[in-house]
Every structure is written in structure tokens, then in C-alpha cells.
Amino acid sequence: MAKTRVFSTHPLFDEARVILDGQCDAEYWAKPERPSRDEIVSRIKDKDGLVCLLTDRVNEDLLRAAPKLRIVANVAVGYDNLDIPACTKRGVIATNTPGVLDETTADFAWTLLMAVARRLVEGDTYARNGSWKGWNLDQMCGTDVWGKTLGIVGFGRIGRAVARRATGFKMRILYTATKRATVEIDKELGAEYRDLNALLAESDFVTLHVPLNSETRGLLDAPKFYRMKPTAFVVNTARGPVIDEAALVHALESGKIAGAALDVFEQEPFIHPGLKRANVVMAPHMGSASVETRSKMAAMAALNVVAFFRGQRPPNMLNPEAFKTP
């Protein structure tokens, strides 16, 4: 019997390819640039499965072009690039890769927080370009992290992982979320619940860990920045559109906040020119970018595909109501 046909919009890592190739007739995008929309449409017309990245938009039009498609495996925990209702309507299973990237992303959020607080990127540039002429008392003075107040917006797996790291710095930990954590979690992490406005007013560092949806788009806007301390920093490793970048730029230029550390941007890969300033640390959406974690993410996506075509329930279904054995 012919193998099911799958297209992957990325070459993936070896572990994922072994998994897919053992069950499927898999075709992989191999060029260094990302495939265009038209290229993806052309490749999936006769495919049973699609492995895609968060930069690949899967909507009604794409699904209509692939009548045989049965599963879309997103190599990401976020899935704002997937039109889940459209997938469900057409009987297409959608999956993601939750859990595997939590600790790595928390590590990177903490990296950004430390870098912007201690002016690491500025110092690196200063040392590399020959400007440094010797030690001085007030040279490159940043901000302490130890003992400060950390405000965590979104208290899911990644938000709580960041909180665990903050305990090592004896920080006061505040959080806000659509659903409060249990008393046990609050006690374990020494975390205190606040509504968003109170959290912004009290925090020295605000770190974002929410999904992108209609409620969180533009969550940090001009009125929200106005509530923050002028000595506070914002860190974003969630999704770019959670922050209104024009409002952020104004807050930075007017001194309403002290700085920002950003791994994601409102219109990636475009970066607002007003963010290219000394008190902003920027990274190209690399929060989960360790070889170990990205390999596990790709393998998880491949396992979702293979499970489905074996007649099993994929482990990470986003629309289980659409599940039917192939």
C-alpha cells in the first residue's frame, strides 16, 4: 500500500526526518529561503499531511487548495498562524508542540532580562569597537535584578518557569493571568496575584508569556505603559503583536520606561526603527532556539503526523472534535 504523502516547509532535524520517513513519503523544503505562499499551495495539492512553521499561514484558502489534507502539524507551541475553525470544518486535524520548549524559553526570557538590566549588549559593543579606555566608577552602570519586583503577565508553564528562576534572585514575584494559579503554586513560588494595572504599577521588570489572541493583541498599549515605573523594563518572548510597538517606542523616547528586551516583533521580520536604541535588547525570535529543544519540537510534530496515519489519536491535537481515523 502506498505511503501517505507529507510536505514539510522546512528540512527539519534528523530525528524528525527518521520518524516521518519511516511512515510517510515525506517531501522537504530544502532551499535556504522560506517557501512562498504559492510554493506551499503548489506542494500540498496532493498531500495528506503538512508539517509547517509558525511563519506559515494555514487558512481556508490554503486548505481549499489541498483537498486530500488530513493533518497540519505546527512546529511551535503557539498556533495563531492556524485557522483552527477552518481546519475543523474541513476535517483537518491541527497539532502543536507544547511543553517541550518551556524551560528553554524561560531561560531566554531570563537572558534578555539580565542583558537589558546590566546593559550587556551596550557593553559588548563598547568593548569590541575600541571605545573602552579603562575602568571607571560610573561606567556602564545598569540596574540590579536581585531583590527587585518581577511582574509576570501570563502564568502558564513558561511564566511559572520564569518565576522559579526569579526565586534564586530573591525577587518579589507578581503575576496576572486569566485564571489564578492554585494556592499550592502560589505558595511554592512565593507568587502574588495582581490585576494587570496593579502589576504594571508595582513591577521593576514586566515579562510577557501570553498567547496571541483577540484579548492579548495590543495588550501593552499607551495607557498601560503610562502605568509603569520610569525605572521599569519590559521583556517579550511571547508574540510581537501583544505589544503596541508605536506606544512602546513613545514610552522609550519619553522616558516613561527605562528599556525593553524583545525577542518578537509586531510585524516580523520588520523592526520598528524607533526600537533600535541603546536601551533595547533585540533578538530574532530565538527564544526556543537551542539545538536540543528545536530538535524535540520537530520530532514531536513528526510524531503527531505518524500517530494520526497509524490510526491513533495525535498526542497534541488542537481540535480533537475533528479526529477521525484515516
PDB file of C-alpha atoms in Angstrom, residues 23-311:
ATOM      1  CA  GLN A  23       5.915   6.029   7.961  1.00  0.00           C
ATOM      2  CA  CYS A  24       5.397   8.539   5.171  1.00  0.00           C
ATOM      3  CA  ASP A  25       6.533   9.566   1.746  1.00  0.00           C
ATOM      4  CA  ALA A  26       7.897  12.884   3.006  1.00  0.00           C
ATOM      5  CA  GLU A  27       8.978  15.821   0.871  1.00  0.00           C
ATOM      6  CA  TYR A  28      11.043  18.559   2.494  1.00  0.00           C
ATOM      7  CA  TRP A  29      11.609  22.171   1.504  1.00  0.00           C
ATOM      8  CA  ALA A  30      15.383  22.432   1.063  1.00  0.00           C
ATOM      9  CA  LYS A  31      16.138  25.982  -0.079  1.00  0.00           C
ATOM     10  CA  PRO A  32      17.632  28.477   2.409  1.00  0.00           C
ATOM     11  CA  GLU A  33      14.812  30.986   1.985  1.00  0.00           C
ATOM     12  CA  ARG A  34      11.336  30.231   3.301  1.00  0.00           C
ATOM     13  CA  PRO A  35       8.850  28.882   0.726  1.00  0.00           C
ATOM     14  CA  SER A  36       6.416  31.396  -0.688  1.00  0.00           C
ATOM     15  CA  ARG A  37       2.691  31.041  -0.216  1.00  0.00           C
ATOM     16  CA  ASP A  38       2.279  29.981  -3.835  1.00  0.00           C
ATOM     17  CA  GLU A  39       5.029  27.389  -3.439  1.00  0.00           C
ATOM     18  CA  ILE A  40       3.344  25.838  -0.412  1.00  0.00           C
ATOM     19  CA  VAL A  41      -0.012  25.734  -2.219  1.00  0.00           C
ATOM     20  CA  SER A  42       1.646  24.020  -5.177  1.00  0.00           C
ATOM     21  CA  ARG A  43       3.386  21.432  -2.994  1.00  0.00           C
ATOM     22  CA  ILE A  44       0.390  20.382  -0.878  1.00  0.00           C
ATOM     23  CA  LYS A  45      -2.224  19.901  -3.597  1.00  0.00           C
ATOM     24  CA  ASP A  46      -1.788  16.119  -3.499  1.00  0.00           C
ATOM     25  CA  LYS A  47      -0.511  15.760   0.086  1.00  0.00           C
ATOM     26  CA  ASP A  48      -2.148  14.017   3.040  1.00  0.00           C
ATOM     27  CA  GLY A  49      -0.185  15.886   5.701  1.00  0.00           C
ATOM     28  CA  LEU A  50       1.608  19.200   6.238  1.00  0.00           C
ATOM     29  CA  VAL A  51       4.396  19.981   8.707  1.00  0.00           C
ATOM     30  CA  CYS A  52       4.700  23.757   8.987  1.00  0.00           C
ATOM     31  CA  LEU A  53       6.313  26.539  10.985  1.00  0.00           C
ATOM     32  CA  LEU A  54       4.696  29.465  12.782  1.00  0.00           C
ATOM     33  CA  THR A  55       5.532  31.682   9.778  1.00  0.00           C
ATOM     34  CA  ASP A  56       3.291  29.571   7.514  1.00  0.00           C
ATOM     35  CA  ARG A  57      -0.309  30.778   7.468  1.00  0.00           C
ATOM     36  CA  VAL A  58      -2.790  27.920   7.230  1.00  0.00           C
ATOM     37  CA  ASN A  59      -6.242  29.297   6.445  1.00  0.00           C
ATOM     38  CA  GLU A  60      -9.351  28.491   4.419  1.00  0.00           C
ATOM     39  CA  ASP A  61      -7.708  29.333   1.092  1.00  0.00           C
ATOM     40  CA  LEU A  62      -4.744  27.053   1.719  1.00  0.00           C
ATOM     41  CA  LEU A  63      -6.949  24.220   2.917  1.00  0.00           C
ATOM     42  CA  ARG A  64      -9.195  24.570  -0.121  1.00  0.00           C
ATOM     43  CA  ALA A  65      -6.148  24.048  -2.343  1.00  0.00           C
ATOM     44  CA  ALA A  66      -5.338  20.735  -0.604  1.00  0.00           C
ATOM     45  CA  PRO A  67      -8.469  18.541  -0.679  1.00  0.00           C
ATOM     46  CA  LYS A  68      -6.586  15.430   0.483  1.00  0.00           C
ATOM     47  CA  LEU A  69      -5.031  17.110   3.522  1.00  0.00           C
ATOM     48  CA  ARG A  70      -5.875  15.357   6.808  1.00  0.00           C
ATOM     49  CA  ILE A  71      -3.409  16.811   9.337  1.00  0.00           C
ATOM     50  CA  VAL A  72      -1.409  20.019   9.883  1.00  0.00           C
ATOM     51  CA  ALA A  73       1.449  19.677  12.374  1.00  0.00           C
ATOM     52  CA  ASN A  74       2.716  23.053  13.582  1.00  0.00           C
ATOM     53  CA  VAL A  75       6.326  23.054  14.843  1.00  0.00           C
ATOM     54  CA  ALA A  76       5.528  25.566  17.578  1.00  0.00           C
ATOM     55  CA  VAL A  77       3.552  25.808  20.776  1.00  0.00           C
ATOM     56  CA  GLY A  78       1.721  28.928  19.585  1.00  0.00           C
ATOM     57  CA  TYR A  79      -0.730  28.434  16.751  1.00  0.00           C
ATOM     58  CA  ASP A  80      -2.016  31.882  15.847  1.00  0.00           C
ATOM     59  CA  ASN A  81      -0.894  31.028  12.278  1.00  0.00           C
ATOM     60  CA  LEU A  82      -3.503  28.257  12.088  1.00  0.00           C
ATOM     61  CA  ASP A  83      -7.186  28.873  11.403  1.00  0.00           C
ATOM     62  CA  ILE A  84      -8.478  26.170  13.747  1.00  0.00           C
ATOM     63  CA  PRO A  85     -12.194  26.585  12.881  1.00  0.00           C
ATOM     64  CA  ALA A  86     -11.357  26.268   9.171  1.00  0.00           C
ATOM     65  CA  CYS A  87      -9.338  23.121   9.846  1.00  0.00           C
ATOM     66  CA  THR A  88     -12.167  21.632  11.891  1.00  0.00           C
ATOM     67  CA  LYS A  89     -14.772  22.457   9.247  1.00  0.00           C
ATOM     68  CA  ARG A  90     -12.748  20.554   6.657  1.00  0.00           C
ATOM     69  CA  GLY A  91     -11.979  17.653   8.971  1.00  0.00           C
ATOM     70  CA  VAL A  92      -8.271  18.507   9.187  1.00  0.00           C
ATOM     71  CA  ILE A  93      -6.528  17.769  12.476  1.00  0.00           C
ATOM     72  CA  ALA A  94      -4.284  20.586  13.767  1.00  0.00           C
ATOM     73  CA  THR A  95      -1.485  19.901  16.258  1.00  0.00           C
ATOM     74  CA  ASN A  96       1.239  21.839  18.052  1.00  0.00           C
ATOM     75  CA  THR A  97       4.292  21.133  20.223  1.00  0.00           C
ATOM     76  CA  PRO A  98       3.545  22.213  23.808  1.00  0.00           C
ATOM     77  CA  GLY A  99       5.706  21.659  26.870  1.00  0.00           C
ATOM     78  CA  VAL A 100       8.983  20.810  25.188  1.00  0.00           C
ATOM     79  CA  LEU A 101      10.157  24.415  24.879  1.00  0.00           C
ATOM     80  CA  ASP A 102       9.056  25.769  28.253  1.00  0.00           C
ATOM     81  CA  GLU A 103      12.380  25.715  30.098  1.00  0.00           C
ATOM     82  CA  THR A 104      14.422  26.868  27.096  1.00  0.00           C
ATOM     83  CA  THR A 105      12.119  29.829  26.504  1.00  0.00           C
ATOM     84  CA  ALA A 106      12.189  30.700  30.201  1.00  0.00           C
ATOM     85  CA  ASP A 107      15.994  30.584  30.059  1.00  0.00           C
ATOM     86  CA  PHE A 108      15.970  33.025  27.177  1.00  0.00           C
ATOM     87  CA  ALA A 109      13.486  35.380  28.802  1.00  0.00           C
ATOM     88  CA  TRP A 110      15.818  35.477  31.770  1.00  0.00           C
ATOM     89  CA  THR A 111      18.792  36.051  29.459  1.00  0.00           C
ATOM     90  CA  LEU A 112      17.063  39.065  27.920  1.00  0.00           C
ATOM     91  CA  LEU A 113      16.068  40.418  31.316  1.00  0.00           C
ATOM     92  CA  MET A 114      19.633  40.235  32.603  1.00  0.00           C
ATOM     93  CA  ALA A 115      21.069  41.650  29.386  1.00  0.00           C
ATOM     94  CA  VAL A 116      18.880  44.759  29.369  1.00  0.00           C
ATOM     95  CA  ALA A 117      19.223  45.326  33.116  1.00  0.00           C
ATOM     96  CA  ARG A 118      23.007  45.155  33.053  1.00  0.00           C
ATOM     97  CA  ARG A 119      23.486  46.820  29.643  1.00  0.00           C
ATOM     98  CA  LEU A 120      25.274  43.756  28.306  1.00  0.00           C
ATOM     99  CA  VAL A 121      24.830  44.493  24.595  1.00  0.00           C
ATOM    100  CA  GLU A 122      25.969  48.085  25.064  1.00  0.00           C
ATOM    101  CA  GLY A 123      28.999  46.869  26.997  1.00  0.00           C
ATOM    102  CA  ASP A 124      29.851  44.253  24.391  1.00  0.00           C
ATOM    103  CA  THR A 125      29.760  46.883  21.637  1.00  0.00           C
ATOM    104  CA  TYR A 126      31.805  49.281  23.765  1.00  0.00           C
ATOM    105  CA  ALA A 127      34.478  46.632  24.326  1.00  0.00           C
ATOM    106  CA  ARG A 128      34.560  45.399  20.719  1.00  0.00           C
ATOM    107  CA  ASN A 129      34.751  48.745  18.918  1.00  0.00           C
ATOM    108  CA  GLY A 130      37.750  50.027  20.841  1.00  0.00           C
ATOM    109  CA  SER A 131      35.895  52.696  22.816  1.00  0.00           C
ATOM    110  CA  TRP A 132      36.848  51.234  26.194  1.00  0.00           C
ATOM    111  CA  LYS A 133      39.897  53.008  27.581  1.00  0.00           C
ATOM    112  CA  GLY A 134      39.844  51.607  31.108  1.00  0.00           C
ATOM    113  CA  TRP A 135      37.696  51.034  34.180  1.00  0.00           C
ATOM    114  CA  ASN A 136      35.775  53.896  35.743  1.00  0.00           C
ATOM    115  CA  LEU A 137      33.401  54.091  38.700  1.00  0.00           C
ATOM    116  CA  ASP A 138      30.242  55.144  36.835  1.00  0.00           C
ATOM    117  CA  GLN A 139      30.963  53.372  33.567  1.00  0.00           C
ATOM    118  CA  MET A 140      28.156  51.234  32.072  1.00  0.00           C
ATOM    119  CA  CYS A 141      26.171  51.173  35.316  1.00  0.00           C
ATOM    120  CA  GLY A 142      22.986  49.211  34.906  1.00  0.00           C
ATOM    121  CA  THR A 143      20.208  48.086  37.228  1.00  0.00           C
ATOM    122  CA  ASP A 144      20.241  45.364  39.888  1.00  0.00           C
ATOM    123  CA  VAL A 145      17.959  42.364  39.405  1.00  0.00           C
ATOM    124  CA  TRP A 146      18.491  40.822  42.844  1.00  0.00           C
ATOM    125  CA  GLY A 147      15.625  41.656  45.225  1.00  0.00           C
ATOM    126  CA  LYS A 148      13.564  43.575  42.675  1.00  0.00           C
ATOM    127  CA  THR A 149       9.897  43.013  41.757  1.00  0.00           C
ATOM    128  CA  LEU A 150       9.121  40.840  38.748  1.00  0.00           C
ATOM    129  CA  GLY A 151       5.702  41.054  37.096  1.00  0.00           C
ATOM    130  CA  ILE A 152       4.764  38.012  35.014  1.00  0.00           C
ATOM    131  CA  VAL A 153       1.921  38.502  32.533  1.00  0.00           C
ATOM    132  CA  GLY A 154       0.587  35.026  31.795  1.00  0.00           C
ATOM    133  CA  PHE A 155       1.219  32.313  34.364  1.00  0.00           C
ATOM    134  CA  GLY A 156       1.204  29.123  32.339  1.00  0.00           C
ATOM    135  CA  ARG A 157       4.090  26.698  32.055  1.00  0.00           C
ATOM    136  CA  ILE A 158       6.608  29.267  30.758  1.00  0.00           C
ATOM    137  CA  GLY A 159       5.511  32.019  33.126  1.00  0.00           C
ATOM    138  CA  ARG A 160       5.881  29.690  36.101  1.00  0.00           C
ATOM    139  CA  ALA A 161       9.285  28.529  34.829  1.00  0.00           C
ATOM    140  CA  VAL A 162      10.419  32.164  34.805  1.00  0.00           C
ATOM    141  CA  ALA A 163       9.080  32.554  38.341  1.00  0.00           C
ATOM    142  CA  ARG A 164      11.173  29.603  39.511  1.00  0.00           C
ATOM    143  CA  ARG A 165      14.280  31.330  38.187  1.00  0.00           C
ATOM    144  CA  ALA A 166      13.308  34.545  39.928  1.00  0.00           C
ATOM    145  CA  THR A 167      13.254  32.822  43.319  1.00  0.00           C
ATOM    146  CA  GLY A 168      17.018  32.359  43.019  1.00  0.00           C
ATOM    147  CA  PHE A 169      17.352  36.127  42.801  1.00  0.00           C
ATOM    148  CA  LYS A 170      15.138  36.678  45.857  1.00  0.00           C
ATOM    149  CA  MET A 171      12.719  38.668  43.726  1.00  0.00           C
ATOM    150  CA  ARG A 172       9.215  39.595  44.733  1.00  0.00           C
ATOM    151  CA  ILE A 173       7.058  37.773  42.193  1.00  0.00           C
ATOM    152  CA  LEU A 174       3.740  39.156  40.969  1.00  0.00           C
ATOM    153  CA  TYR A 175       1.611  37.616  38.254  1.00  0.00           C
ATOM    154  CA  THR A 176      -1.590  38.169  36.349  1.00  0.00           C
ATOM    155  CA  ALA A 177      -3.489  35.616  34.304  1.00  0.00           C
ATOM    156  CA  THR A 178      -6.958  34.841  33.011  1.00  0.00           C
ATOM    157  CA  LYS A 179      -7.129  32.148  35.671  1.00  0.00           C
ATOM    158  CA  ARG A 180      -5.416  32.383  39.047  1.00  0.00           C
ATOM    159  CA  ALA A 181      -2.947  29.682  39.968  1.00  0.00           C
ATOM    160  CA  THR A 182      -3.702  27.297  42.794  1.00  0.00           C
ATOM    161  CA  VAL A 183      -2.863  28.189  46.364  1.00  0.00           C
ATOM    162  CA  GLU A 184      -0.201  25.464  46.270  1.00  0.00           C
ATOM    163  CA  ILE A 185       1.546  27.008  43.236  1.00  0.00           C
ATOM    164  CA  ASP A 186       1.357  30.497  44.731  1.00  0.00           C
ATOM    165  CA  LYS A 187       2.943  29.204  47.922  1.00  0.00           C
ATOM    166  CA  GLU A 188       5.597  27.131  46.140  1.00  0.00           C
ATOM    167  CA  LEU A 189       6.774  30.083  44.051  1.00  0.00           C
ATOM    168  CA  GLY A 190       6.063  32.819  46.571  1.00  0.00           C
ATOM    169  CA  ALA A 191       3.921  34.469  43.903  1.00  0.00           C
ATOM    170  CA  GLU A 192       1.204  37.067  44.440  1.00  0.00           C
ATOM    171  CA  TYR A 193      -1.731  37.633  42.091  1.00  0.00           C
ATOM    172  CA  ARG A 194      -2.442  41.151  40.815  1.00  0.00           C
ATOM    173  CA  ASP A 195      -4.680  42.557  38.135  1.00  0.00           C
ATOM    174  CA  LEU A 196      -2.699  43.865  35.165  1.00  0.00           C
ATOM    175  CA  ASN A 197      -2.833  47.529  36.132  1.00  0.00           C
ATOM    176  CA  ALA A 198      -1.572  46.864  39.656  1.00  0.00           C
ATOM    177  CA  LEU A 199       1.152  44.557  38.372  1.00  0.00           C
ATOM    178  CA  LEU A 200       2.408  47.201  35.947  1.00  0.00           C
ATOM    179  CA  ALA A 201       2.465  49.859  38.652  1.00  0.00           C
ATOM    180  CA  GLU A 202       4.441  47.728  41.120  1.00  0.00           C
ATOM    181  CA  SER A 203       6.925  45.850  38.908  1.00  0.00           C
ATOM    182  CA  ASP A 204      10.546  46.679  38.137  1.00  0.00           C
ATOM    183  CA  PHE A 205      10.544  44.104  35.322  1.00  0.00           C
ATOM    184  CA  VAL A 206       7.487  43.012  33.332  1.00  0.00           C
ATOM    185  CA  THR A 207       7.794  39.818  31.294  1.00  0.00           C
ATOM    186  CA  LEU A 208       5.118  38.619  28.852  1.00  0.00           C
ATOM    187  CA  HIS A 209       4.078  34.975  28.473  1.00  0.00           C
ATOM    188  CA  VAL A 210       0.627  35.001  26.903  1.00  0.00           C
ATOM    189  CA  PRO A 211      -0.668  33.514  23.645  1.00  0.00           C
ATOM    190  CA  LEU A 212      -1.669  35.858  20.838  1.00  0.00           C
ATOM    191  CA  ASN A 213      -5.429  36.134  20.502  1.00  0.00           C
ATOM    192  CA  SER A 214      -8.103  38.819  20.297  1.00  0.00           C
ATOM    193  CA  GLU A 215      -7.787  39.565  24.018  1.00  0.00           C
ATOM    194  CA  THR A 216      -3.993  39.888  24.093  1.00  0.00           C
ATOM    195  CA  ARG A 217      -3.347  41.717  20.815  1.00  0.00           C
ATOM    196  CA  GLY A 218      -2.117  45.184  21.785  1.00  0.00           C
ATOM    197  CA  LEU A 219      -2.279  44.244  25.466  1.00  0.00           C
ATOM    198  CA  LEU A 220       0.512  46.663  26.333  1.00  0.00           C
ATOM    199  CA  ASP A 221      -0.592  49.940  24.801  1.00  0.00           C
ATOM    200  CA  ALA A 222      -0.001  53.602  25.638  1.00  0.00           C
ATOM    201  CA  PRO A 223      -2.225  53.697  28.775  1.00  0.00           C
ATOM    202  CA  LYS A 224      -0.538  50.551  30.079  1.00  0.00           C
ATOM    203  CA  PHE A 225       2.968  51.958  29.594  1.00  0.00           C
ATOM    204  CA  TYR A 226       1.822  55.083  31.402  1.00  0.00           C
ATOM    205  CA  ARG A 227       1.133  52.951  34.482  1.00  0.00           C
ATOM    206  CA  MET A 228       4.673  51.540  34.636  1.00  0.00           C
ATOM    207  CA  LYS A 229       7.553  52.904  36.659  1.00  0.00           C
ATOM    208  CA  PRO A 230      10.014  55.113  34.753  1.00  0.00           C
ATOM    209  CA  THR A 231      12.730  52.744  36.012  1.00  0.00           C
ATOM    210  CA  ALA A 232      10.946  49.605  34.741  1.00  0.00           C
ATOM    211  CA  PHE A 233      11.816  47.284  31.855  1.00  0.00           C
ATOM    212  CA  VAL A 234       9.549  45.153  29.664  1.00  0.00           C
ATOM    213  CA  VAL A 235      10.594  41.752  28.272  1.00  0.00           C
ATOM    214  CA  ASN A 236       8.684  39.983  25.489  1.00  0.00           C
ATOM    215  CA  THR A 237       9.297  36.401  24.390  1.00  0.00           C
ATOM    216  CA  ALA A 238       5.617  35.698  23.645  1.00  0.00           C
ATOM    217  CA  ARG A 239       4.314  37.198  20.385  1.00  0.00           C
ATOM    218  CA  GLY A 240       5.158  40.591  18.923  1.00  0.00           C
ATOM    219  CA  PRO A 241       1.608  41.950  18.492  1.00  0.00           C
ATOM    220  CA  VAL A 242       0.995  41.598  22.240  1.00  0.00           C
ATOM    221  CA  ILE A 243       2.783  44.974  22.404  1.00  0.00           C
ATOM    222  CA  ASP A 244       1.695  48.080  20.526  1.00  0.00           C
ATOM    223  CA  GLU A 245       5.151  48.943  19.183  1.00  0.00           C
ATOM    224  CA  ALA A 246       4.346  52.573  18.397  1.00  0.00           C
ATOM    225  CA  ALA A 247       3.275  53.016  22.015  1.00  0.00           C
ATOM    226  CA  LEU A 248       6.417  51.238  23.203  1.00  0.00           C
ATOM    227  CA  VAL A 249       8.634  53.498  21.124  1.00  0.00           C
ATOM    228  CA  HIS A 250       6.888  56.563  22.546  1.00  0.00           C
ATOM    229  CA  ALA A 251       7.300  55.223  26.085  1.00  0.00           C
ATOM    230  CA  LEU A 252      11.027  54.700  25.489  1.00  0.00           C
ATOM    231  CA  GLU A 253      11.565  58.068  23.823  1.00  0.00           C
ATOM    232  CA  SER A 254       9.662  59.947  26.523  1.00  0.00           C
ATOM    233  CA  GLY A 255      11.350  58.124  29.396  1.00  0.00           C
ATOM    234  CA  LYS A 256       8.128  56.512  30.599  1.00  0.00           C
ATOM    235  CA  ILE A 257      10.031  53.233  30.960  1.00  0.00           C
ATOM    236  CA  ALA A 258      13.744  52.503  31.246  1.00  0.00           C
ATOM    237  CA  GLY A 259      14.139  49.929  28.493  1.00  0.00           C
ATOM    238  CA  ALA A 260      12.921  46.801  26.728  1.00  0.00           C
ATOM    239  CA  ALA A 261      14.209  43.385  25.709  1.00  0.00           C
ATOM    240  CA  LEU A 262      12.395  41.863  22.738  1.00  0.00           C
ATOM    241  CA  ASP A 263      12.593  38.501  21.022  1.00  0.00           C
ATOM    242  CA  VAL A 264       9.438  39.053  18.970  1.00  0.00           C
ATOM    243  CA  PHE A 265       8.060  41.959  16.974  1.00  0.00           C
ATOM    244  CA  GLU A 266       4.715  43.264  15.803  1.00  0.00           C
ATOM    245  CA  GLN A 267       5.394  42.815  12.072  1.00  0.00           C
ATOM    246  CA  GLU A 268       8.213  40.271  11.899  1.00  0.00           C
ATOM    247  CA  PRO A 269      10.776  40.411  10.441  1.00  0.00           C
ATOM    248  CA  PHE A 270      10.292  44.207  10.234  1.00  0.00           C
ATOM    249  CA  ILE A 271      11.571  46.022  13.306  1.00  0.00           C
ATOM    250  CA  HIS A 272      10.278  49.493  14.115  1.00  0.00           C
ATOM    251  CA  PRO A 273      13.199  51.927  13.641  1.00  0.00           C
ATOM    252  CA  GLY A 274      12.393  53.538  16.986  1.00  0.00           C
ATOM    253  CA  LEU A 275      13.339  50.320  18.763  1.00  0.00           C
ATOM    254  CA  LYS A 276      16.906  50.437  17.509  1.00  0.00           C
ATOM    255  CA  ARG A 277      18.224  52.272  20.533  1.00  0.00           C
ATOM    256  CA  ALA A 278      20.781  51.564  23.235  1.00  0.00           C
ATOM    257  CA  ASN A 279      18.269  50.666  25.949  1.00  0.00           C
ATOM    258  CA  VAL A 280      16.545  47.991  23.836  1.00  0.00           C
ATOM    259  CA  VAL A 281      17.976  44.482  23.513  1.00  0.00           C
ATOM    260  CA  MET A 282      16.701  42.665  20.416  1.00  0.00           C
ATOM    261  CA  ALA A 283      16.842  39.068  19.217  1.00  0.00           C
ATOM    262  CA  PRO A 284      15.442  37.459  16.030  1.00  0.00           C
ATOM    263  CA  HIS A 285      12.683  35.297  17.571  1.00  0.00           C
ATOM    264  CA  MET A 286      15.066  32.747  19.086  1.00  0.00           C
ATOM    265  CA  GLY A 287      13.503  32.042  22.464  1.00  0.00           C
ATOM    266  CA  SER A 288      13.352  28.283  21.911  1.00  0.00           C
ATOM    267  CA  ALA A 289      16.449  28.181  19.703  1.00  0.00           C
ATOM    268  CA  SER A 290      18.611  25.525  21.243  1.00  0.00           C
ATOM    269  CA  VAL A 291      19.537  22.513  19.135  1.00  0.00           C
ATOM    270  CA  GLU A 292      18.088  20.178  21.745  1.00  0.00           C
ATOM    271  CA  THR A 293      14.741  21.955  22.020  1.00  0.00           C
ATOM    272  CA  ARG A 294      14.170  22.696  18.348  1.00  0.00           C
ATOM    273  CA  SER A 295      15.037  19.063  17.539  1.00  0.00           C
ATOM    274  CA  LYS A 296      12.475  17.877  20.098  1.00  0.00           C
ATOM    275  CA  MET A 297       9.858  20.237  18.680  1.00  0.00           C
ATOM    276  CA  ALA A 298      10.352  18.901  15.155  1.00  0.00           C
ATOM    277  CA  ALA A 299      10.274  15.310  16.407  1.00  0.00           C
ATOM    278  CA  MET A 300       7.054  15.996  18.326  1.00  0.00           C
ATOM    279  CA  ALA A 301       5.422  17.380  15.176  1.00  0.00           C
ATOM    280  CA  ALA A 302       6.561  14.304  13.240  1.00  0.00           C
ATOM    281  CA  LEU A 303       5.159  12.002  15.937  1.00  0.00           C
ATOM    282  CA  ASN A 304       1.807  13.790  15.730  1.00  0.00           C
ATOM    283  CA  VAL A 305       1.693  13.067  11.992  1.00  0.00           C
ATOM    284  CA  VAL A 306       2.799   9.443  12.307  1.00  0.00           C
ATOM    285  CA  ALA A 307       0.348   8.719  15.124  1.00  0.00           C
ATOM    286  CA  PHE A 308      -2.537  10.016  13.058  1.00  0.00           C
ATOM    287  CA  PHE A 309      -1.722   7.951   9.985  1.00  0.00           C
ATOM    288  CA  ARG A 310      -1.387   4.880  12.200  1.00  0.00           C
ATOM    289  CA  GLY A 311      -4.979   5.396  13.228  1.00  0.00           C
TER     290      GLY A 311
END
